[in-house]
mmCIF file of N, CA and C in Angstrom:
data_model
loop_
_atom_site.group_PDB
_atom_site.id
_atom_site.type_symbol
_atom_site.label_atom_id
_atom_site.label_comp_id
_atom_site.label_asym_id
_atom_site.label_seq_id
_atom_site.Cartn_x
_atom_site.Cartn_y
_atom_site.Cartn_z
ATOM 1 N N UNK A 1236 90.817 87.021 33.359
ATOM 2 C CA UNK A 1236 92.180 87.422 33.514
ATOM 3 C C UNK A 1236 92.525 87.484 34.999
ATOM 4 N N UNK A 1237 93.708 87.011 35.374
ATOM 5 C CA UNK A 1237 94.106 86.999 36.784
ATOM 6 C C UNK A 1237 95.056 88.160 37.074
ATOM 7 N N UNK A 1238 95.055 88.517 38.343
ATOM 8 C CA UNK A 1238 95.907 89.628 38.774
ATOM 9 C C UNK A 1238 97.212 89.064 39.293
ATOM 10 N N UNK A 1239 98.308 89.672 38.931
ATOM 11 C CA UNK A 1239 99.628 89.219 39.387
ATOM 12 C C UNK A 1239 99.852 89.653 40.833
ATOM 13 N N UNK A 1240 100.402 88.773 41.613
ATOM 14 C CA UNK A 1240 100.667 89.069 43.027
ATOM 15 C C UNK A 1240 101.911 89.938 43.136
ATOM 16 N N UNK A 1241 101.837 90.933 44.037
ATOM 17 C CA UNK A 1241 102.980 91.822 44.223
ATOM 18 C C UNK A 1241 103.852 91.381 45.390
ATOM 19 N N UNK A 1242 103.421 90.352 46.098
ATOM 20 C CA UNK A 1242 104.212 89.860 47.225
ATOM 21 C C UNK A 1242 105.202 88.822 46.758
ATOM 22 N N UNK A 1243 106.334 88.779 47.455
ATOM 23 C CA UNK A 1243 107.351 87.790 47.133
ATOM 24 C C UNK A 1243 106.905 86.428 47.651
ATOM 25 N N UNK A 1244 107.357 85.372 47.067
ATOM 26 C CA UNK A 1244 107.015 84.034 47.552
ATOM 27 C C UNK A 1244 107.515 83.856 48.994
ATOM 28 N N UNK A 1245 106.680 83.219 49.805
ATOM 29 C CA UNK A 1245 106.966 83.028 51.231
ATOM 30 C C UNK A 1245 108.251 82.230 51.419
ATOM 31 N N UNK A 1246 109.200 82.769 52.219
ATOM 32 C CA UNK A 1246 110.420 82.069 52.561
ATOM 33 C C UNK A 1246 111.463 82.017 51.472
ATOM 34 N N UNK A 1247 111.245 82.637 50.365
ATOM 35 C CA UNK A 1247 112.181 82.504 49.245
ATOM 36 C C UNK A 1247 113.351 83.469 49.352
ATOM 37 N N UNK A 1248 113.124 84.666 49.864
ATOM 38 C CA UNK A 1248 114.170 85.687 49.878
ATOM 39 C C UNK A 1248 114.533 86.126 51.301
ATOM 40 N N UNK A 1249 114.312 85.298 52.301
ATOM 41 C CA UNK A 1249 114.646 85.652 53.671
ATOM 42 C C UNK A 1249 113.531 86.463 54.320
ATOM 43 N N UNK A 1250 113.838 87.069 55.434
ATOM 44 C CA UNK A 1250 112.836 87.840 56.169
ATOM 45 C C UNK A 1250 112.565 89.166 55.491
ATOM 46 N N UNK A 1251 111.349 89.643 55.679
ATOM 47 C CA UNK A 1251 111.025 90.974 55.180
ATOM 48 C C UNK A 1251 111.603 92.002 56.149
ATOM 49 N N UNK A 1252 111.647 93.241 55.736
ATOM 50 C CA UNK A 1252 112.202 94.288 56.606
ATOM 51 C C UNK A 1252 111.328 94.473 57.852
ATOM 52 N N UNK A 1253 110.022 94.256 57.744
ATOM 53 C CA UNK A 1253 109.146 94.358 58.919
ATOM 54 C C UNK A 1253 109.476 93.281 59.945
ATOM 55 N N UNK A 1254 109.736 92.064 59.490
ATOM 56 C CA UNK A 1254 110.064 90.988 60.409
ATOM 57 C C UNK A 1254 111.397 91.251 61.102
ATOM 58 N N UNK A 1255 112.368 91.801 60.358
ATOM 59 C CA UNK A 1255 113.658 92.137 60.969
ATOM 60 C C UNK A 1255 113.498 93.238 62.003
ATOM 61 N N UNK A 1256 112.675 94.245 61.727
ATOM 62 C CA UNK A 1256 112.441 95.332 62.674
ATOM 63 C C UNK A 1256 111.728 94.813 63.918
ATOM 64 N N UNK A 1257 110.745 93.925 63.740
ATOM 65 C CA UNK A 1257 110.062 93.332 64.886
ATOM 66 C C UNK A 1257 111.030 92.547 65.763
ATOM 67 N N UNK A 1258 111.922 91.811 65.136
ATOM 68 C CA UNK A 1258 112.902 91.024 65.882
ATOM 69 C C UNK A 1258 113.826 91.949 66.688
ATOM 70 N N UNK A 1259 114.280 93.020 66.075
ATOM 71 C CA UNK A 1259 115.154 93.970 66.777
ATOM 72 C C UNK A 1259 114.412 94.646 67.931
ATOM 73 N N UNK A 1260 113.149 94.964 67.734
ATOM 74 C CA UNK A 1260 112.372 95.570 68.805
ATOM 75 C C UNK A 1260 112.173 94.602 69.965
ATOM 76 N N UNK A 1261 111.960 93.346 69.671
ATOM 77 C CA UNK A 1261 111.814 92.344 70.727
ATOM 78 C C UNK A 1261 113.105 92.212 71.529
ATOM 79 N N UNK A 1262 114.227 92.198 70.856
ATOM 80 C CA UNK A 1262 115.510 92.110 71.547
ATOM 81 C C UNK A 1262 115.717 93.348 72.410
ATOM 82 N N UNK A 1263 115.449 94.528 71.868
ATOM 83 C CA UNK A 1263 115.604 95.773 72.643
ATOM 84 C C UNK A 1263 114.672 95.774 73.848
ATOM 85 N N UNK A 1264 113.445 95.316 73.672
ATOM 86 C CA UNK A 1264 112.499 95.250 74.785
ATOM 87 C C UNK A 1264 112.957 94.286 75.861
ATOM 88 N N UNK A 1265 113.495 93.148 75.476
ATOM 89 C CA UNK A 1265 113.984 92.174 76.448
ATOM 90 C C UNK A 1265 115.174 92.723 77.224
ATOM 91 N N UNK A 1266 116.084 93.417 76.536
ATOM 92 C CA UNK A 1266 117.244 94.005 77.207
ATOM 93 C C UNK A 1266 116.802 95.099 78.181
ATOM 94 N N UNK A 1267 115.908 95.969 77.752
ATOM 95 C CA UNK A 1267 115.425 97.029 78.634
ATOM 96 C C UNK A 1267 114.652 96.457 79.826
ATOM 97 N N UNK A 1268 113.861 95.425 79.599
ATOM 98 C CA UNK A 1268 113.139 94.781 80.700
ATOM 99 C C UNK A 1268 114.096 94.169 81.712
ATOM 100 N N UNK A 1269 115.159 93.532 81.233
ATOM 101 C CA UNK A 1269 116.150 92.941 82.134
ATOM 102 C C UNK A 1269 116.870 94.030 82.929
ATOM 103 N N UNK A 1270 117.198 95.138 82.281
ATOM 104 C CA UNK A 1270 117.840 96.251 82.984
ATOM 105 C C UNK A 1270 116.925 96.838 84.049
ATOM 106 N N UNK A 1271 115.651 96.994 83.746
ATOM 107 C CA UNK A 1271 114.693 97.519 84.725
ATOM 108 C C UNK A 1271 114.557 96.574 85.912
ATOM 109 N N UNK A 1272 114.493 95.299 85.651
ATOM 110 C CA UNK A 1272 114.407 94.310 86.725
ATOM 111 C C UNK A 1272 115.662 94.342 87.594
ATOM 112 N N UNK A 1273 116.831 94.471 86.988
ATOM 113 C CA UNK A 1273 118.081 94.561 87.754
ATOM 114 C C UNK A 1273 118.107 95.835 88.599
ATOM 115 N N UNK A 1274 117.615 96.943 88.070
ATOM 116 C CA UNK A 1274 117.579 98.205 88.805
ATOM 117 C C UNK A 1274 116.642 98.112 90.007
ATOM 118 N N UNK A 1275 115.490 97.508 89.827
ATOM 119 C CA UNK A 1275 114.548 97.318 90.942
ATOM 120 C C UNK A 1275 115.170 96.422 92.009
ATOM 121 N N UNK A 1276 115.837 95.363 91.610
ATOM 122 C CA UNK A 1276 116.510 94.480 92.551
ATOM 123 C C UNK A 1276 117.617 95.193 93.313
ATOM 124 N N UNK A 1277 118.374 96.052 92.636
ATOM 125 C CA UNK A 1277 119.447 96.825 93.266
ATOM 126 C C UNK A 1277 118.886 97.729 94.351
ATOM 127 N N UNK A 1278 117.835 98.496 94.024
ATOM 128 C CA UNK A 1278 117.249 99.400 95.005
ATOM 129 C C UNK A 1278 116.598 98.637 96.164
ATOM 130 N N UNK A 1279 115.961 97.517 95.886
ATOM 131 C CA UNK A 1279 115.347 96.718 96.949
ATOM 132 C C UNK A 1279 116.416 96.172 97.889
ATOM 133 N N UNK A 1280 117.496 95.676 97.339
ATOM 134 C CA UNK A 1280 118.588 95.146 98.150
ATOM 135 C C UNK A 1280 119.167 96.233 99.051
ATOM 136 N N UNK A 1281 119.447 97.400 98.489
ATOM 137 C CA UNK A 1281 120.032 98.472 99.285
ATOM 138 C C UNK A 1281 119.047 99.042 100.297
ATOM 139 N N UNK A 1282 117.757 98.995 100.004
ATOM 140 C CA UNK A 1282 116.775 99.448 100.981
ATOM 141 C C UNK A 1282 116.784 98.536 102.198
ATOM 142 N N UNK A 1283 116.858 97.241 101.966
ATOM 143 C CA UNK A 1283 116.829 96.279 103.064
ATOM 144 C C UNK A 1283 118.162 96.275 103.817
ATOM 145 N N UNK A 1284 119.271 96.271 103.105
ATOM 146 C CA UNK A 1284 120.578 96.163 103.736
ATOM 147 C C UNK A 1284 120.995 97.482 104.389
ATOM 148 N N UNK A 1285 120.766 98.598 103.732
ATOM 149 C CA UNK A 1285 121.230 99.884 104.243
ATOM 150 C C UNK A 1285 120.330 100.466 105.323
ATOM 151 N N UNK A 1286 119.103 99.985 105.450
ATOM 152 C CA UNK A 1286 118.201 100.508 106.470
ATOM 153 C C UNK A 1286 118.617 99.908 107.812
ATOM 154 N N UNK A 1287 119.345 100.684 108.617
ATOM 155 C CA UNK A 1287 119.899 100.186 109.865
ATOM 156 C C UNK A 1287 118.934 100.336 111.029
ATOM 157 N N UNK A 1288 117.810 101.002 110.808
ATOM 158 C CA UNK A 1288 116.809 101.156 111.855
ATOM 159 C C UNK A 1288 115.460 100.726 111.288
ATOM 160 N N UNK A 1289 114.773 99.870 112.008
ATOM 161 C CA UNK A 1289 113.408 99.509 111.644
ATOM 162 C C UNK A 1289 112.578 99.525 112.916
ATOM 163 N N UNK A 1290 111.298 99.785 112.765
ATOM 164 C CA UNK A 1290 110.432 99.894 113.936
ATOM 165 C C UNK A 1290 109.050 99.367 113.603
ATOM 166 N N UNK A 1291 108.267 99.222 114.655
ATOM 167 C CA UNK A 1291 106.917 98.707 114.515
ATOM 168 C C UNK A 1291 106.057 99.328 115.616
ATOM 169 N N UNK A 1292 104.860 99.767 115.244
ATOM 170 C CA UNK A 1292 103.919 100.274 116.233
ATOM 171 C C UNK A 1292 103.252 99.067 116.870
ATOM 172 N N UNK A 1293 103.436 98.917 118.184
ATOM 173 C CA UNK A 1293 102.835 97.795 118.901
ATOM 174 C C UNK A 1293 101.392 98.142 119.258
ATOM 175 N N UNK A 1294 101.199 99.239 119.950
ATOM 176 C CA UNK A 1294 99.855 99.706 120.305
ATOM 177 C C UNK A 1294 99.847 101.230 120.286
ATOM 178 N N UNK A 1295 98.642 101.796 120.267
ATOM 179 C CA UNK A 1295 98.508 103.242 120.425
ATOM 180 C C UNK A 1295 97.204 103.532 121.146
ATOM 181 N N UNK A 1296 97.201 104.668 121.829
ATOM 182 C CA UNK A 1296 96.026 105.096 122.582
ATOM 183 C C UNK A 1296 95.738 106.536 122.194
ATOM 184 N N UNK A 1297 94.652 106.738 121.453
ATOM 185 C CA UNK A 1297 94.280 108.081 121.000
ATOM 186 C C UNK A 1297 93.552 108.812 122.111
ATOM 187 N N UNK A 1298 94.027 110.011 122.410
ATOM 188 C CA UNK A 1298 93.401 110.864 123.412
ATOM 189 C C UNK A 1298 92.945 112.151 122.738
ATOM 190 N N UNK A 1299 92.477 113.106 123.532
ATOM 191 C CA UNK A 1299 91.906 114.329 122.962
ATOM 192 C C UNK A 1299 92.936 115.166 122.202
ATOM 193 N N UNK A 1300 94.118 115.377 122.780
ATOM 194 C CA UNK A 1300 95.101 116.244 122.129
ATOM 195 C C UNK A 1300 96.450 115.555 121.936
ATOM 196 N N UNK A 1301 96.483 114.238 122.037
ATOM 197 C CA UNK A 1301 97.729 113.496 121.851
ATOM 198 C C UNK A 1301 97.411 112.036 121.565
ATOM 199 N N UNK A 1302 98.414 111.349 121.060
ATOM 200 C CA UNK A 1302 98.316 109.907 120.840
ATOM 201 C C UNK A 1302 99.537 109.282 121.503
ATOM 202 N N UNK A 1303 99.301 108.368 122.420
ATOM 203 C CA UNK A 1303 100.378 107.617 123.057
ATOM 204 C C UNK A 1303 100.697 106.422 122.163
ATOM 205 N N UNK A 1304 101.961 106.292 121.763
ATOM 206 C CA UNK A 1304 102.370 105.235 120.834
ATOM 207 C C UNK A 1304 103.447 104.380 121.489
ATOM 208 N N UNK A 1305 103.249 103.058 121.462
ATOM 209 C CA UNK A 1305 104.262 102.124 121.949
ATOM 210 C C UNK A 1305 105.016 101.613 120.724
ATOM 211 N N UNK A 1306 106.304 101.964 120.638
ATOM 212 C CA UNK A 1306 107.152 101.579 119.504
ATOM 213 C C UNK A 1306 108.140 100.499 119.922
ATOM 214 N N UNK A 1307 108.393 99.596 119.013
ATOM 215 C CA UNK A 1307 109.493 98.654 119.174
ATOM 216 C C UNK A 1307 110.477 98.955 118.051
ATOM 217 N N UNK A 1308 111.672 99.391 118.428
ATOM 218 C CA UNK A 1308 112.693 99.802 117.455
ATOM 219 C C UNK A 1308 113.816 98.777 117.471
ATOM 220 N N UNK A 1309 114.235 98.337 116.275
ATOM 221 C CA UNK A 1309 115.377 97.447 116.121
ATOM 222 C C UNK A 1309 116.424 98.179 115.280
ATOM 223 N N UNK A 1310 117.669 98.178 115.778
ATOM 224 C CA UNK A 1310 118.721 98.901 115.078
ATOM 225 C C UNK A 1310 120.058 98.241 115.341
ATOM 226 N N UNK A 1311 121.060 98.627 114.575
ATOM 227 C CA UNK A 1311 122.416 98.156 114.804
ATOM 228 C C UNK A 1311 122.978 98.849 116.038
ATOM 229 N N UNK A 1312 123.864 98.177 116.734
ATOM 230 C CA UNK A 1312 124.480 98.757 117.924
ATOM 231 C C UNK A 1312 125.270 100.000 117.550
ATOM 232 N N UNK A 1313 125.065 101.068 118.286
ATOM 233 C CA UNK A 1313 125.779 102.314 118.030
ATOM 234 C C UNK A 1313 125.164 103.185 116.953
ATOM 235 N N UNK A 1314 124.130 102.727 116.303
ATOM 236 C CA UNK A 1314 123.468 103.504 115.255
ATOM 237 C C UNK A 1314 122.465 104.457 115.885
ATOM 238 N N UNK A 1315 122.438 105.672 115.387
ATOM 239 C CA UNK A 1315 121.422 106.617 115.852
ATOM 240 C C UNK A 1315 120.602 107.066 114.648
ATOM 241 N N UNK A 1316 119.394 107.471 114.912
ATOM 242 C CA UNK A 1316 118.506 107.908 113.844
ATOM 243 C C UNK A 1316 117.161 108.304 114.407
ATOM 244 N N UNK A 1317 116.169 108.329 113.540
ATOM 245 C CA UNK A 1317 114.842 108.766 113.962
ATOM 246 C C UNK A 1317 113.768 108.003 113.205
ATOM 247 N N UNK A 1318 112.591 107.950 113.818
ATOM 248 C CA UNK A 1318 111.412 107.359 113.198
ATOM 249 C C UNK A 1318 110.325 108.430 113.137
ATOM 250 N N UNK A 1319 109.589 108.475 112.042
ATOM 251 C CA UNK A 1319 108.529 109.452 111.848
ATOM 252 C C UNK A 1319 107.180 108.779 112.037
ATOM 253 N N UNK A 1320 106.349 109.396 112.880
ATOM 254 C CA UNK A 1320 105.004 108.884 113.162
ATOM 255 C C UNK A 1320 104.010 109.988 112.867
ATOM 256 N N UNK A 1321 102.854 109.600 112.316
ATOM 257 C CA UNK A 1321 101.793 110.574 112.090
ATOM 258 C C UNK A 1321 100.479 110.025 112.598
ATOM 259 N N UNK A 1322 99.548 110.955 112.838
ATOM 260 C CA UNK A 1322 98.207 110.583 113.260
ATOM 261 C C UNK A 1322 97.212 111.290 112.365
ATOM 262 N N UNK A 1323 96.093 110.626 112.106
ATOM 263 C CA UNK A 1323 95.043 111.184 111.264
ATOM 264 C C UNK A 1323 93.735 111.221 112.041
ATOM 265 N N UNK A 1324 92.901 112.196 111.684
ATOM 266 C CA UNK A 1324 91.568 112.296 112.262
ATOM 267 C C UNK A 1324 90.645 111.311 111.551
ATOM 268 N N UNK A 1325 89.409 111.225 112.010
ATOM 269 C CA UNK A 1325 88.440 110.294 111.424
ATOM 270 C C UNK A 1325 88.156 110.622 109.962
ATOM 271 N N UNK A 1326 88.273 111.894 109.566
ATOM 272 C CA UNK A 1326 88.016 112.271 108.173
ATOM 273 C C UNK A 1326 89.234 112.085 107.267
ATOM 274 N N UNK A 1327 90.350 111.612 107.820
ATOM 275 C CA UNK A 1327 91.536 111.339 107.017
ATOM 276 C C UNK A 1327 92.555 112.462 107.006
ATOM 277 N N UNK A 1328 92.243 113.601 107.580
ATOM 278 C CA UNK A 1328 93.202 114.710 107.599
ATOM 279 C C UNK A 1328 94.279 114.440 108.652
ATOM 280 N N UNK A 1329 95.486 114.890 108.341
ATOM 281 C CA UNK A 1329 96.600 114.695 109.257
ATOM 282 C C UNK A 1329 96.500 115.691 110.405
ATOM 283 N N UNK A 1330 96.550 115.184 111.637
ATOM 284 C CA UNK A 1330 96.429 116.055 112.814
ATOM 285 C C UNK A 1330 97.713 116.081 113.633
ATOM 286 N N UNK A 1331 98.686 115.270 113.296
ATOM 287 C CA UNK A 1331 99.951 115.288 114.014
ATOM 288 C C UNK A 1331 101.013 114.490 113.292
ATOM 289 N N UNK A 1332 102.256 114.990 113.373
ATOM 290 C CA UNK A 1332 103.409 114.303 112.777
ATOM 291 C C UNK A 1332 104.628 114.713 113.583
ATOM 292 N N UNK A 1333 105.480 113.751 113.899
ATOM 293 C CA UNK A 1333 106.687 114.055 114.665
ATOM 294 C C UNK A 1333 107.760 113.012 114.394
ATOM 295 N N UNK A 1334 109.015 113.425 114.584
ATOM 296 C CA UNK A 1334 110.170 112.537 114.504
ATOM 297 C C UNK A 1334 110.626 112.224 115.916
ATOM 298 N N UNK A 1335 110.903 110.964 116.189
ATOM 299 C CA UNK A 1335 111.387 110.538 117.495
ATOM 300 C C UNK A 1335 112.766 109.931 117.302
ATOM 301 N N UNK A 1336 113.750 110.439 118.037
ATOM 302 C CA UNK A 1336 115.149 110.036 117.881
ATOM 303 C C UNK A 1336 115.470 108.827 118.757
ATOM 304 N N UNK A 1337 116.368 107.976 118.235
ATOM 305 C CA UNK A 1337 116.838 106.805 118.953
ATOM 306 C C UNK A 1337 118.335 106.696 118.750
ATOM 307 N N UNK A 1338 119.041 106.371 119.805
ATOM 308 C CA UNK A 1338 120.490 106.220 119.725
ATOM 309 C C UNK A 1338 120.957 105.236 120.774
ATOM 310 N N UNK A 1339 122.265 105.192 120.975
ATOM 311 C CA UNK A 1339 122.834 104.322 121.994
ATOM 312 C C UNK A 1339 123.279 102.987 121.436
ATOM 313 N N UNK A 1340 123.699 102.119 122.355
ATOM 314 C CA UNK A 1340 124.242 100.815 121.959
ATOM 315 C C UNK A 1340 123.210 99.701 121.942
ATOM 316 N N UNK A 1341 122.021 99.949 122.470
ATOM 317 C CA UNK A 1341 120.990 98.903 122.498
ATOM 318 C C UNK A 1341 120.547 98.573 121.072
ATOM 319 N N UNK A 1342 120.282 97.307 120.813
ATOM 320 C CA UNK A 1342 119.831 96.895 119.485
ATOM 321 C C UNK A 1342 118.317 96.773 119.400
ATOM 322 N N UNK A 1343 117.649 96.713 120.545
ATOM 323 C CA UNK A 1343 116.193 96.644 120.574
ATOM 324 C C UNK A 1343 115.684 97.593 121.652
ATOM 325 N N UNK A 1344 114.793 98.492 121.268
ATOM 326 C CA UNK A 1344 114.277 99.500 122.191
ATOM 327 C C UNK A 1344 112.756 99.433 122.163
ATOM 328 N N UNK A 1345 112.156 99.271 123.357
ATOM 329 C CA UNK A 1345 110.709 99.406 123.527
ATOM 330 C C UNK A 1345 110.488 100.755 124.183
ATOM 331 N N UNK A 1346 109.756 101.621 123.514
ATOM 332 C CA UNK A 1346 109.591 102.963 124.045
ATOM 333 C C UNK A 1346 108.173 103.455 123.802
ATOM 334 N N UNK A 1347 107.618 104.132 124.795
ATOM 335 C CA UNK A 1347 106.316 104.780 124.646
ATOM 336 C C UNK A 1347 106.582 106.261 124.373
ATOM 337 N N UNK A 1348 106.054 106.774 123.268
ATOM 338 C CA UNK A 1348 106.241 108.175 122.904
ATOM 339 C C UNK A 1348 104.879 108.842 122.805
ATOM 340 N N UNK A 1349 104.877 110.170 122.968
ATOM 341 C CA UNK A 1349 103.641 110.933 122.899
ATOM 342 C C UNK A 1349 103.676 111.819 121.665
ATOM 343 N N UNK A 1350 102.697 111.665 120.807
ATOM 344 C CA UNK A 1350 102.557 112.479 119.598
ATOM 345 C C UNK A 1350 101.451 113.491 119.856
ATOM 346 N N UNK A 1351 101.807 114.753 119.920
ATOM 347 C CA UNK A 1351 100.815 115.812 120.129
ATOM 348 C C UNK A 1351 100.016 116.009 118.848
ATOM 349 N N UNK A 1352 98.707 116.241 118.998
ATOM 350 C CA UNK A 1352 97.830 116.412 117.840
ATOM 351 C C UNK A 1352 97.055 117.721 117.949
ATOM 352 N N UNK A 1353 96.622 118.237 116.803
ATOM 353 C CA UNK A 1353 95.840 119.473 116.767
ATOM 354 C C UNK A 1353 94.356 119.212 116.940
ATOM 355 N N UNK A 1354 93.939 117.980 116.769
ATOM 356 C CA UNK A 1354 92.547 117.545 116.942
ATOM 357 C C UNK A 1354 92.606 116.083 117.381
ATOM 358 N N UNK A 1355 91.500 115.523 117.830
ATOM 359 C CA UNK A 1355 91.538 114.112 118.240
ATOM 360 C C UNK A 1355 91.975 113.200 117.085
ATOM 361 N N UNK A 1356 93.034 112.457 117.310
ATOM 362 C CA UNK A 1356 93.538 111.534 116.299
ATOM 363 C C UNK A 1356 92.937 110.148 116.481
ATOM 364 N N UNK A 1357 92.815 109.437 115.379
ATOM 365 C CA UNK A 1357 92.249 108.085 115.444
ATOM 366 C C UNK A 1357 93.257 107.018 115.040
ATOM 367 N N UNK A 1358 94.433 107.427 114.572
ATOM 368 C CA UNK A 1358 95.436 106.463 114.126
ATOM 369 C C UNK A 1358 96.813 106.854 114.624
ATOM 370 N N UNK A 1359 97.723 105.922 114.556
ATOM 371 C CA UNK A 1359 99.147 106.165 114.758
ATOM 372 C C UNK A 1359 99.851 105.344 113.686
ATOM 373 N N UNK A 1360 100.445 106.010 112.736
ATOM 374 C CA UNK A 1360 101.045 105.343 111.588
ATOM 375 C C UNK A 1360 102.533 105.627 111.545
ATOM 376 N N UNK A 1361 103.336 104.573 111.457
ATOM 377 C CA UNK A 1361 104.779 104.700 111.326
ATOM 378 C C UNK A 1361 105.096 104.939 109.848
ATOM 379 N N UNK A 1362 105.653 106.099 109.528
ATOM 380 C CA UNK A 1362 105.959 106.427 108.141
ATOM 381 C C UNK A 1362 107.314 105.884 107.708
ATOM 382 N N UNK A 1363 108.234 105.718 108.641
ATOM 383 C CA UNK A 1363 109.534 105.181 108.301
ATOM 384 C C UNK A 1363 110.581 105.564 109.306
ATOM 385 N N UNK A 1364 111.735 104.898 109.214
ATOM 386 C CA UNK A 1364 112.867 105.175 110.092
ATOM 387 C C UNK A 1364 114.109 105.388 109.237
ATOM 388 N N UNK A 1365 114.970 106.281 109.701
ATOM 389 C CA UNK A 1365 116.177 106.627 108.937
ATOM 390 C C UNK A 1365 117.361 106.749 109.880
ATOM 391 N N UNK A 1366 118.487 106.221 109.469
ATOM 392 C CA UNK A 1366 119.721 106.341 110.234
ATOM 393 C C UNK A 1366 120.390 107.666 109.891
ATOM 394 N N UNK A 1367 121.122 108.208 110.884
ATOM 395 C CA UNK A 1367 121.853 109.462 110.653
ATOM 396 C C UNK A 1367 123.087 109.230 109.825
#
């Protein structure tokens, strides 16, 4: 004696409810993925366009209680703001952090700044620059 199949014949009555749910989930996932990608692009664009001050550490000289840092700052004319620099000891602990202000009409500034430290620093790291 044979057992009767409880499944419907393949393709005879359209998609099953599971297939319809999978299709809807795929569409929802694609829409959400596109929205996330657009949001990331929006923030990236505004980070690049709205950041009116950028800088780069050219060289640094670590001393016993300070770090001499040579910065090259690029900014829009008339924009003022600040750049944050930190120094770390050999064990990775932060030994100094300071904000250095820049203003005026110059669009490119080469400046040597002194970052005071609580212990001998081994690095000079530019954390970022922000316009006022």
